XYZ file of C-alpha atoms in Angstrom:
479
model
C -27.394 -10.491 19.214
C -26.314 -6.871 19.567
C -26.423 -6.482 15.458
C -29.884 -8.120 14.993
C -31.202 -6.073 17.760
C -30.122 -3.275 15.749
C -32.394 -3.771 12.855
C -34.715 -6.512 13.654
C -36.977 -3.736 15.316
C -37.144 -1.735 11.884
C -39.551 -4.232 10.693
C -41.685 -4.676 14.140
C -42.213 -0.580 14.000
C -45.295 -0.506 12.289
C -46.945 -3.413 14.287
C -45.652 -2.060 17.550
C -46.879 1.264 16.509
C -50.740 -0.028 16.397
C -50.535 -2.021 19.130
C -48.750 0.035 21.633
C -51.227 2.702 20.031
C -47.456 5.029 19.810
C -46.698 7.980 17.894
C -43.714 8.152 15.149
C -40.993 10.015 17.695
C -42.094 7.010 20.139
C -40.805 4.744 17.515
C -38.192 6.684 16.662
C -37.464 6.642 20.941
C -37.650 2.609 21.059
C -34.691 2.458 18.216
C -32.730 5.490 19.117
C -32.829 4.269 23.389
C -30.598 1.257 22.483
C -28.769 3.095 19.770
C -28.048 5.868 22.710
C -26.242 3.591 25.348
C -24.686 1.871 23.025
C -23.050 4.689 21.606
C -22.336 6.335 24.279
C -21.068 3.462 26.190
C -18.730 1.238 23.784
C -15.475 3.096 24.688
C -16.500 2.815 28.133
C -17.151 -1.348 27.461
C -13.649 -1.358 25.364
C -12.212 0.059 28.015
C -13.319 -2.255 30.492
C -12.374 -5.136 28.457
C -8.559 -4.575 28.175
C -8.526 -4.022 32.200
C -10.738 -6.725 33.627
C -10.333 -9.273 30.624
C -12.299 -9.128 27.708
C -13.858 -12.399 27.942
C -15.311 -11.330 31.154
C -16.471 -8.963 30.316
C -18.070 -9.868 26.578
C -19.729 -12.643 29.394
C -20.911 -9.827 31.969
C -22.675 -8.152 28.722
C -24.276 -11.104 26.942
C -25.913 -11.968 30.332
C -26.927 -8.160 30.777
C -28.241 -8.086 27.175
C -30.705 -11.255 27.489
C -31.688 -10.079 30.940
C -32.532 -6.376 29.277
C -34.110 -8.446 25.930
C -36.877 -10.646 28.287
C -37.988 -6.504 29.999
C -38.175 -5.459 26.156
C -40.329 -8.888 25.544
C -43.171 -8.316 28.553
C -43.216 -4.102 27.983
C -46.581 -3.394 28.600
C -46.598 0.075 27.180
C -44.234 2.077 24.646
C -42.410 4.232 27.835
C -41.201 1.009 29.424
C -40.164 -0.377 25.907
C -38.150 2.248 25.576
C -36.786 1.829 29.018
C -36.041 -1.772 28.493
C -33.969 -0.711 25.432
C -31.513 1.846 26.678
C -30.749 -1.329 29.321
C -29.974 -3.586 25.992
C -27.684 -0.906 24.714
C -25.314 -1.363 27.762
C -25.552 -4.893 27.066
C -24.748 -4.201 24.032
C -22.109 -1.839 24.736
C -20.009 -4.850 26.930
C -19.608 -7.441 24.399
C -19.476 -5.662 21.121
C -15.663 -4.005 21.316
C -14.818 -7.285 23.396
C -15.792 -9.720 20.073
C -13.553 -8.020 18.090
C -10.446 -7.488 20.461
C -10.775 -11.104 20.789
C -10.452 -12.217 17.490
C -7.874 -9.823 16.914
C -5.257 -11.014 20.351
C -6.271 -14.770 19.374
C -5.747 -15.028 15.877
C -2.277 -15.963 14.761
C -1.031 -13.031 12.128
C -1.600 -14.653 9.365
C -4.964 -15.940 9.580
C -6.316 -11.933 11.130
C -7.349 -10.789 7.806
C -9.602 -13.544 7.151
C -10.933 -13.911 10.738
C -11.908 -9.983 11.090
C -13.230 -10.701 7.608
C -15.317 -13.577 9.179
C -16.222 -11.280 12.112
C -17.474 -8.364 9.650
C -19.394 -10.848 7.883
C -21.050 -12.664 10.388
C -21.868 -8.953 11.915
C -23.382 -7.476 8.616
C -25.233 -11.285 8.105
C -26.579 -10.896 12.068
C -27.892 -7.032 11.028
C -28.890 -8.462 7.746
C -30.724 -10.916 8.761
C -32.954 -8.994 11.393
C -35.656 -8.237 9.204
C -35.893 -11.204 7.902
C -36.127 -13.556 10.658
C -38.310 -10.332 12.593
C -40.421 -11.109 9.721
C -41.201 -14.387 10.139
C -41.631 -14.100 14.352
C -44.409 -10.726 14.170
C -46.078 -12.839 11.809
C -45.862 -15.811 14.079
C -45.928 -15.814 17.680
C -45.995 -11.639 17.642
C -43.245 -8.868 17.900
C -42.414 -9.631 21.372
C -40.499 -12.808 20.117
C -37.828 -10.473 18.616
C -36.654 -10.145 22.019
C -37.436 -12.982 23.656
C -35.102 -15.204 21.610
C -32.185 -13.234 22.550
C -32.687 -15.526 26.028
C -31.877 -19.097 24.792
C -29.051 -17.463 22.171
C -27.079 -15.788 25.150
C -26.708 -19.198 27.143
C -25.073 -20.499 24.301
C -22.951 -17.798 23.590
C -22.502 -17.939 27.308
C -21.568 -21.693 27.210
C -19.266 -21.154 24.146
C -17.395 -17.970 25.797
C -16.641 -20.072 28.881
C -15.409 -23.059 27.533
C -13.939 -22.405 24.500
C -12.656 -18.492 24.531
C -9.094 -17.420 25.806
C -8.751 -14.333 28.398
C -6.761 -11.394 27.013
C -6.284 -8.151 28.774
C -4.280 -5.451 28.198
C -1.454 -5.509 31.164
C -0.985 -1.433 30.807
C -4.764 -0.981 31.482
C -4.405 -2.521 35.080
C -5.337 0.558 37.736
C -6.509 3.389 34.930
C -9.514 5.295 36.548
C -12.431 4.819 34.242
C -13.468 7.846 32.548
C -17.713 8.133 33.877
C -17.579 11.868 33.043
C -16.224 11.208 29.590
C -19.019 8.799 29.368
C -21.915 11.029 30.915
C -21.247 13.945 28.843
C -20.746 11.777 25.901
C -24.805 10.379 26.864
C -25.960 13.982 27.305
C -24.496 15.048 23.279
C -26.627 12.682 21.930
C -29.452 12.447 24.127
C -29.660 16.350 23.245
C -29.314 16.048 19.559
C -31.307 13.421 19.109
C -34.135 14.727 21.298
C -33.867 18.219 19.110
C -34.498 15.899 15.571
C -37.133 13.685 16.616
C -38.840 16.143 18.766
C -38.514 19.054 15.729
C -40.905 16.368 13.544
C -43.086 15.065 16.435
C -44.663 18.458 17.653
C -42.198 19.621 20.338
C -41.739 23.285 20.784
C -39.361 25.468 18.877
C -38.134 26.541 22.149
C -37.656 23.262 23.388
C -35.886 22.136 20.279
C -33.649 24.853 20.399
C -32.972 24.702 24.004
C -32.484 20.562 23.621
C -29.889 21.625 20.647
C -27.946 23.687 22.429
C -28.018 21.822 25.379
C -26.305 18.734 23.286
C -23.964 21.020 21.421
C -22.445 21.899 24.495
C -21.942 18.782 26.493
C -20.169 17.659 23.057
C -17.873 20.472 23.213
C -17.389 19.961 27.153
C -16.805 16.551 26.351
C -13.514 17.063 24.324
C -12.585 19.415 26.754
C -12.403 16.770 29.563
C -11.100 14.315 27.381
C -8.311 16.207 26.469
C -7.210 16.910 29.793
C -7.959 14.072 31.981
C -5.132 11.307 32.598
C -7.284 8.343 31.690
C -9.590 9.451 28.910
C -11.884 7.096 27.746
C -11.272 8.431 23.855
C -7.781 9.445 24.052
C -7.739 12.247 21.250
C -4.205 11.687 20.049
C -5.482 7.905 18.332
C -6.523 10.575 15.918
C -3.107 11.676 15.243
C -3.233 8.188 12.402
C -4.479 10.085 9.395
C -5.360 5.867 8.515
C -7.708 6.227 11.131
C -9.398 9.141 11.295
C -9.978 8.850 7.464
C -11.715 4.973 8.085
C -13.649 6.345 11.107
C -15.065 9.703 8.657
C -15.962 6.801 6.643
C -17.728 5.058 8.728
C -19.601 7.821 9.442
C -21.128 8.030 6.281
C -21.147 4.289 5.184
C -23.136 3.390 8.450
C -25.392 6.367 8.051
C -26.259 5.131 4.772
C -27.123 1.635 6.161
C -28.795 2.925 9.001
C -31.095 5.146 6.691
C -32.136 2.632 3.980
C -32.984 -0.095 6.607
C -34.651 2.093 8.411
C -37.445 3.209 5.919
C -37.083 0.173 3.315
C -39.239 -2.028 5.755
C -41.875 0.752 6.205
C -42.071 0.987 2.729
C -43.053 -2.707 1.849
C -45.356 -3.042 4.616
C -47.197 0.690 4.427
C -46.946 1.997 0.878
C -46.693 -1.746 -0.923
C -49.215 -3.580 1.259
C -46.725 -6.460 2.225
C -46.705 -8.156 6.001
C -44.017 -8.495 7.937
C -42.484 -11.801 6.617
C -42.452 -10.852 2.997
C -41.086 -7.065 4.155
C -38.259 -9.288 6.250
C -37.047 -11.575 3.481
C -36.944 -8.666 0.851
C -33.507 -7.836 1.961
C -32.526 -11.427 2.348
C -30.011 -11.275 -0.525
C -27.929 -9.199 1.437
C -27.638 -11.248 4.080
C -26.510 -14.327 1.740
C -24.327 -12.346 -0.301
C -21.831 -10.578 2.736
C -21.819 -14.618 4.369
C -20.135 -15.890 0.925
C -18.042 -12.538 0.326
C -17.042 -10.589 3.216
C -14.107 -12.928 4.171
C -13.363 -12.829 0.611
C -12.982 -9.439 0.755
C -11.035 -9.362 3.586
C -8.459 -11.227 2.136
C -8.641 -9.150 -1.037
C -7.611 -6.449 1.326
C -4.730 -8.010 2.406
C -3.272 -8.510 -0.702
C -4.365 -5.619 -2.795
C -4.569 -2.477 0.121
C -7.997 -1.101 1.151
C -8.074 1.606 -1.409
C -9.714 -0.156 -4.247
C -12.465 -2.017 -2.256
C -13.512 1.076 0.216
C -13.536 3.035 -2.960
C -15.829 0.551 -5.357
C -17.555 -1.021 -2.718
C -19.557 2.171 -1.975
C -20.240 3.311 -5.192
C -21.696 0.060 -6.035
C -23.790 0.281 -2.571
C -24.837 3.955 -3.768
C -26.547 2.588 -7.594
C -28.304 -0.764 -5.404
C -29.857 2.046 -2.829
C -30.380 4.340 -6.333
C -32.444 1.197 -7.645
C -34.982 1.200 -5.053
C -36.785 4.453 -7.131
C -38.469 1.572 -8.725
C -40.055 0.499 -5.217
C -43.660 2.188 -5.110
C -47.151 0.711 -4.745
C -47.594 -1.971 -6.819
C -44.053 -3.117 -7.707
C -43.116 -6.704 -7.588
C -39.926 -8.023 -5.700
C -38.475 -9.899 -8.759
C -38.316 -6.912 -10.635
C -37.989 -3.944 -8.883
C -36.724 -5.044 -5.138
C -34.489 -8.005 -5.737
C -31.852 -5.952 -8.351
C -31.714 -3.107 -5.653
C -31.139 -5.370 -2.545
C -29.030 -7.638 -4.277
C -26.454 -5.093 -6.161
C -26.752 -3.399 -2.450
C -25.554 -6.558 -0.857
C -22.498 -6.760 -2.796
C -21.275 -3.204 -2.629
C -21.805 -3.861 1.525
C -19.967 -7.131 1.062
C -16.894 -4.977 -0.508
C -16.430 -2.636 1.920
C -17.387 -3.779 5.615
C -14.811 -6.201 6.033
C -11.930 -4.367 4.440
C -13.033 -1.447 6.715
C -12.761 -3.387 9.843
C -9.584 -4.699 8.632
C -8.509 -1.131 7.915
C -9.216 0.300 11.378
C -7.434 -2.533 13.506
C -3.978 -2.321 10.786
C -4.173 1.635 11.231
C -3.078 1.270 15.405
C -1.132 -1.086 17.562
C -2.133 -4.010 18.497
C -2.506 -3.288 21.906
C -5.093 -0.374 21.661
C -7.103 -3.410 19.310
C -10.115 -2.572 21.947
C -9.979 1.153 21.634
C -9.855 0.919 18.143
C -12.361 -1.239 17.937
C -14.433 0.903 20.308
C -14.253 3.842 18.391
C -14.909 2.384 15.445
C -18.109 0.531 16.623
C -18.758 3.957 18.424
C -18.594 5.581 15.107
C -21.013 3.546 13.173
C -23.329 3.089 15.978
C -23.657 7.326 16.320
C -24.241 7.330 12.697
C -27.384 4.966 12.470
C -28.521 6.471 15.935
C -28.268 10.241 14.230
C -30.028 9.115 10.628
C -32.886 7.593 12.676
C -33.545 10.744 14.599
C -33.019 13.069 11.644
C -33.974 11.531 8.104
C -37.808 11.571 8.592
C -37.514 15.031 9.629
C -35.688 15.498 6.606
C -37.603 13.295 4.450
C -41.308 15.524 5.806
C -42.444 12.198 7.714
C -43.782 13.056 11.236
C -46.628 12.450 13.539
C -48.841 9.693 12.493
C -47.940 9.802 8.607
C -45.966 6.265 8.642
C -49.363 4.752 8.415
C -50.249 6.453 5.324
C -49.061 4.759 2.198
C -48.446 8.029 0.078
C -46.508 9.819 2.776
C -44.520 6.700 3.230
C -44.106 6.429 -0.522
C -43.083 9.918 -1.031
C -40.376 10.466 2.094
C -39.139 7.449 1.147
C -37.674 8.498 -2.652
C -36.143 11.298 -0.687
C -34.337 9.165 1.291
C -33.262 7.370 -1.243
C -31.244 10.279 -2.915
C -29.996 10.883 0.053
C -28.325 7.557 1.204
C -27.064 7.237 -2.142
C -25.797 10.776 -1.644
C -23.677 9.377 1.670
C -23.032 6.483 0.186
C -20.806 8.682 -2.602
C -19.401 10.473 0.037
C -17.484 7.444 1.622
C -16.019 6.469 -1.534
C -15.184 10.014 -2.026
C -13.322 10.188 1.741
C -11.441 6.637 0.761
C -10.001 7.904 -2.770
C -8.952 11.313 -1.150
C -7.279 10.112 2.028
C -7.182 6.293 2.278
C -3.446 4.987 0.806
C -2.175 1.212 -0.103
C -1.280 0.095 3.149
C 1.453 -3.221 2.948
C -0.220 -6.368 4.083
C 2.889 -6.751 6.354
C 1.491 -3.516 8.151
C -2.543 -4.800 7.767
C -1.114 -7.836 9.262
C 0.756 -6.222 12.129
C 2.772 -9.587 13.395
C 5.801 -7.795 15.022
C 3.190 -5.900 18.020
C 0.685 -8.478 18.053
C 3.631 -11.142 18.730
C 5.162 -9.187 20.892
C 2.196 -8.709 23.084
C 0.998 -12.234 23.234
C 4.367 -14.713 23.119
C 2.977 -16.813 20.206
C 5.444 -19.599 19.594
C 4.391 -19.535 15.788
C 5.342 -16.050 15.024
C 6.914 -15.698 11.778
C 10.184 -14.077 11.778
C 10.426 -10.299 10.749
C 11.650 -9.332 7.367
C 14.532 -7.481 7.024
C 14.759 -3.932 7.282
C 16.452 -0.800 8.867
C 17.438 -1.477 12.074
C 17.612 1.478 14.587
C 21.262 2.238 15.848
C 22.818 0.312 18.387
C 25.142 0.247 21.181
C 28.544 -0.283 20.248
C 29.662 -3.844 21.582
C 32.573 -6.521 21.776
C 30.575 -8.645 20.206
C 27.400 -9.004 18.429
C 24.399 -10.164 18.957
C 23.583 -13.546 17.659
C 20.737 -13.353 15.658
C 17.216 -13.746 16.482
């Protein structure tokens, strides 16, 4: 729910946009509101998770989220719209890290690869599919459906969580103080930044934009301050001290970006500068979608076997020559020729790298910080879509009113097409510089993850240096 919600709106924009009679930056408000809380708040929700349990709380969350979706579905204006979204992004925020935390304390060592491979998957299919099956409900019962549905999907995944999901928790988390100024000052960053991009294209003051700027810049730096001195943090700094994982998260950075970007303006395009509606706009990118369900657990496994080098480095640069493709996408271009190579060669540089990325993240820390990692890692990509929506049509020369003209559209959007490709480059770029082979034993990570949760099928370790011991009488039988 919390993936679709992040892209099935992309296609809705220009409908919502006529009949909420809203400006560009309100647009740009009603995706960046959810993006904001969310961002701002998944540490806090990871955090939560390993103290209180993290089915709980991925429970607490889906029940927020559907509660947040039905406000969203009777907005009567664009103001309370946007309201109603910054509510879905704590939603959000609860059961994202939680999903993945899960699968990673439940899963038996062996089978983690494939299952966060699954989990990528099934994420990238649920973003994937957004505009597809947003498509198909503005053209139906109306935009409003795009959140109503949310309702009868969280009582199943309520049903499912309850009956079928095992508690975890993290035992050391039990009485750590929850970090709300982290969290606040962490809101106020981006809330600043992003108000200084989308206001800079939508008429605000140069005062105001600088003043906004600054305003960010400084609860950012504040922000690291606190977190670096506080007992509890809610991003302890020193995770960064794994070069593994401050390399995948710089990655993710610019992989999600990329994403963010081309799904963001790829829907306007169809519908403004090519004249399609919403349902044939939608299933334009449904390659994608099939493509990371059949080969995203695939690659997952290939990551175990072969190290995450080779598929964070390809995978990009095949993602950078789909987005390169979509040059060919102007006013009167037809999908089989123009649209489907670019979406499809798109969908399999995506299916190469998202898995093996998640997979990368979780082997690069201890099992036991699985929801911080996660956390920041969601946290990551999250900031990067939420920054590329309020900056690239600033970049691009789209502002005010000029998504409903088709050769504005047209024209911003070639721009960003260089330009995703460019970031797109730049991941593979950050995985061939800093990203090593990493053993599966390591990606698999049995000895802290059996350790942690007693499994009674935990393999046995293979041998290896053993640190010194105490001298005895005897020794130890062995294990």
């Amino acid at each position: 729910m919390a993936m679709l919600d992040g892209t099935v709106v992309t296609v809705a924009l220009p409908r919502m946009g006529r009949d909420l009679n809203a400006s560009l930056s309100g647009l740009q408000w009603v995706v960046n509101a959810y993006m904001l809380t969310l961002s701002a708040l998944l540490l806090l929700g990871g955090a939560l998770g390993d103290r209180i349990g993290r089915k709980r709380t991925l429970v607490i969350g889906v029940v927020w989220f559907a509660v947040a979706s039905a406000l969203c579905g009777i907005a009567p204006d664009d103001a309370t719209l946007i309201v109603a979204r910054a509510l879905q992004g704590v939603g959000g925020a609860l059961l994202t890290p939680g999903s993945l935390a899960l699968v990673r304390s439940t899963f038996h060592p062996d089978d983690q690869s494939r299952a966060v491979g699954a989990w990528s998957g099934l994420t990238g299919v649920a973003g994937a599919l957004g505009p597809f099956l947003g498509g198909w409900l503005i053209d139906g019962p109306g935009w409003r459906w795009i959140f109503l549905i949310n309702v009868p999907l969280a009582a199943v995944v309520v049903a499912v969580a309850v009956w079928h999901v095992p508690e975890s928790r993290d035992p050391e988390a039990a009485g750590q103080r929850f970090d709300l100024l982290g969290a606040c000052l962490g809101a106020l960053c981006l809330a600043g930044v992003s108000y200084a991009l989308i206001g800079a294209s939508g008429g605000l003051s140069a005062a105001a934009v600088t003043l906004s700027a600054a305003g960010g810049v400084l609860a950012g730096i504040v922000f690291l301050v606190v977190e670096r001195r506080t007992a509890a943090p809610m991003l302890p700094l020193s995770i960064f001290r794994s070069r593994l994982f401050s390399a995948t998260n710089a990655m993710t950075l610019c992989l999600y970006a990329a994403i963010g970007g081309i799904l963001f303006l790829l829907p306007v395009q169809l519908q403004t500068a090519l004249g399609w509606n919403a349902l044939e706009a939608g299933t334009a990118t449904l390659p994608i979608t099939v493509l990371m369900l059949l080969l995203s657990a695939r690659a997952g496994e290939l990551t175990r076997r072969v190290g995450p080098t080779l598929p964070l480095v390809t995978g990009p640069l095949v993602a950078a020559i789909g987005v390169l493709l979509m040059v060919r996408v102007r006013p009167g271009s037809s999908y089989v020729a123009d649209v489907l190579p670019a979406v499809v060669v798109l969908g399999v540089g995506m299916s190469l790298f998202v898995a093996p990325l998640t997979a990368t993240v979780l082997a690069s820390v201890d099992a036991t910080r699985a929801g911080l990692a996660s956390g920041v890692n969601n946290t990551a990509a999250r900031i990067a879509q939420f920054l590329v929506v309020a900056a690239l049509p600033l970049a691009v020369g789209l502002s005010g009113d000029a998504y409903t003209s088709a050769n504005a559209v047209n024209t911003s959007f070639h721009r960003a097409v260089f330009g995703c490709a460019g970031l797109f480059s730049l991941g593979s770029l950050t995985a061939a510089l800093l990203i090593r082979p990493v053993s599966p034993r390591l990606q698999d990570a049995p000895a802290p993850l059996c350790r942690s949760n007693m499994a009674a099928n935990c393999p046995p370790l293979e041998p290896g240096p053993r640190a010194p011991q105490p001298q005895r009488r005897a020794p130890d039988p062995e294990p």
